CSV table of C-alpha atoms in Angstrom, one decimal:
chain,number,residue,atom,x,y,z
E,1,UNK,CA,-24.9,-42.8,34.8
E,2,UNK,CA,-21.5,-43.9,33.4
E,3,UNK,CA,-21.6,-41.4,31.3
E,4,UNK,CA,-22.6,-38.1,32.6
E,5,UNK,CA,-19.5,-38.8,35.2
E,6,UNK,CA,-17.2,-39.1,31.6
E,7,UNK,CA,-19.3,-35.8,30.0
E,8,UNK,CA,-18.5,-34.0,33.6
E,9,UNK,CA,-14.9,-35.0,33.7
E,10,UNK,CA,-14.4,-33.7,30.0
E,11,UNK,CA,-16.2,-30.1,31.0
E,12,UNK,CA,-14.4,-29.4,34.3
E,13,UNK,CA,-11.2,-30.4,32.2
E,14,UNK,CA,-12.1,-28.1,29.8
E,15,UNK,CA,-13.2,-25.6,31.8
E,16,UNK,CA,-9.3,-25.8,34.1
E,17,UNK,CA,-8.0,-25.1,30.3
E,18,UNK,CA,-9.9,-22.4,29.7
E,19,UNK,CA,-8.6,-21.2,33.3
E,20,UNK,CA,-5.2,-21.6,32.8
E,21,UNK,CA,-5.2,-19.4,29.3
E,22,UNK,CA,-7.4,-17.1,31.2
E,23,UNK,CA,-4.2,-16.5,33.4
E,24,UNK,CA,-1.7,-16.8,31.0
E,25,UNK,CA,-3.1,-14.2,29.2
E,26,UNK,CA,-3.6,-11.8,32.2
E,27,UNK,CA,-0.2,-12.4,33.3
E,28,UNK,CA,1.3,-11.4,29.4
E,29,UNK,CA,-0.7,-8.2,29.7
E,30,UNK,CA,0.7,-7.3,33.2
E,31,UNK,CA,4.3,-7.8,31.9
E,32,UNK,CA,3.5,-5.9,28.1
E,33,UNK,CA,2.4,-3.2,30.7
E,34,UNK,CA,5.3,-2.8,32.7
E,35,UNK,CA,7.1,-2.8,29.7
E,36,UNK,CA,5.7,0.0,28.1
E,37,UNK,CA,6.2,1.8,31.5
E,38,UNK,CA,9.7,1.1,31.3
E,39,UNK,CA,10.0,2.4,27.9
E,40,UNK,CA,11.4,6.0,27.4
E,41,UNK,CA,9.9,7.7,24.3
E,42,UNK,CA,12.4,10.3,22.4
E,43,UNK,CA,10.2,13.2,21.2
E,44,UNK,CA,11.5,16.0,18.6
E,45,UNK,CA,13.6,13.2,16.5
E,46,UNK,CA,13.3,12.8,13.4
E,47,UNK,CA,11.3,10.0,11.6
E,48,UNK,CA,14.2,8.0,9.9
E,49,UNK,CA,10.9,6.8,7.5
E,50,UNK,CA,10.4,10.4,6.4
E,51,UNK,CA,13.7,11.9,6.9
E,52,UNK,CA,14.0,14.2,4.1
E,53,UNK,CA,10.7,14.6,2.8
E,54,UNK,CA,9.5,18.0,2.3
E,55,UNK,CA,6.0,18.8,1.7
E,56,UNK,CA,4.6,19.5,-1.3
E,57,UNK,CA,5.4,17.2,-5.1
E,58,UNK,CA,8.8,14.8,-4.5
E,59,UNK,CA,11.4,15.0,-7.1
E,60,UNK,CA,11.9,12.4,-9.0
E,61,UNK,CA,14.3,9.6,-8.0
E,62,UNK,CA,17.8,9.6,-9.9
E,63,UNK,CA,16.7,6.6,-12.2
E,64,UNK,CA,14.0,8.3,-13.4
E,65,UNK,CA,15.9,11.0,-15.1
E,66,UNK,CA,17.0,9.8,-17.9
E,67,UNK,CA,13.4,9.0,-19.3
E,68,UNK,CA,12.1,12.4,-18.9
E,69,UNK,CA,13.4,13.5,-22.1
E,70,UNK,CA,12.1,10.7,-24.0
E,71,UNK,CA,8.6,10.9,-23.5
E,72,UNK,CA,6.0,11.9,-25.8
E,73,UNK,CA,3.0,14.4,-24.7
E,74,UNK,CA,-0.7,12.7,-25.8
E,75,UNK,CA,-1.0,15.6,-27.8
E,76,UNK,CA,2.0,16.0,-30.0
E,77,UNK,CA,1.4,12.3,-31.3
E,78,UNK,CA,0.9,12.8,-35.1
């Protein structure tokens, strides 16, 4: 009988941890929540990751240029 009472002791132990993280968690949800309703979005900026870009084929960056000249088209190899 000894040890169900230590087997029970370990699972309702366990199961007050499992709880606990249960509530931890809700309450970090309810706070990220109130935090994103707190937030104040900016729309019509600009995209500082994109600023710039243009659609369509890039140029190519300045340290590129001076290697443009030196290369060989595959078909004028002789």
């Amino acid at each position: 009988m000894a040890k169900k009472t230590k087997q029970t002791f370990q699972k309702r132990e366990k199961e007050k941890a499992r709880a606990m993280k249960q509530k931890d968690k809700e309450t970090r949800r309810i706070e990220t929540k109130k935090l994103k309703a707190s937030t104040t979005i900016e729309f019509g900026g600009e995209d500082p990751d994109i600023a710039g870009i243009k659609p369509g084929p890039q140029p190519l960056p300045e340290q590129w240029h001076h290697n443009v000249n030196n290369l060989v088209e595959i078909g004028d190899e002789k």
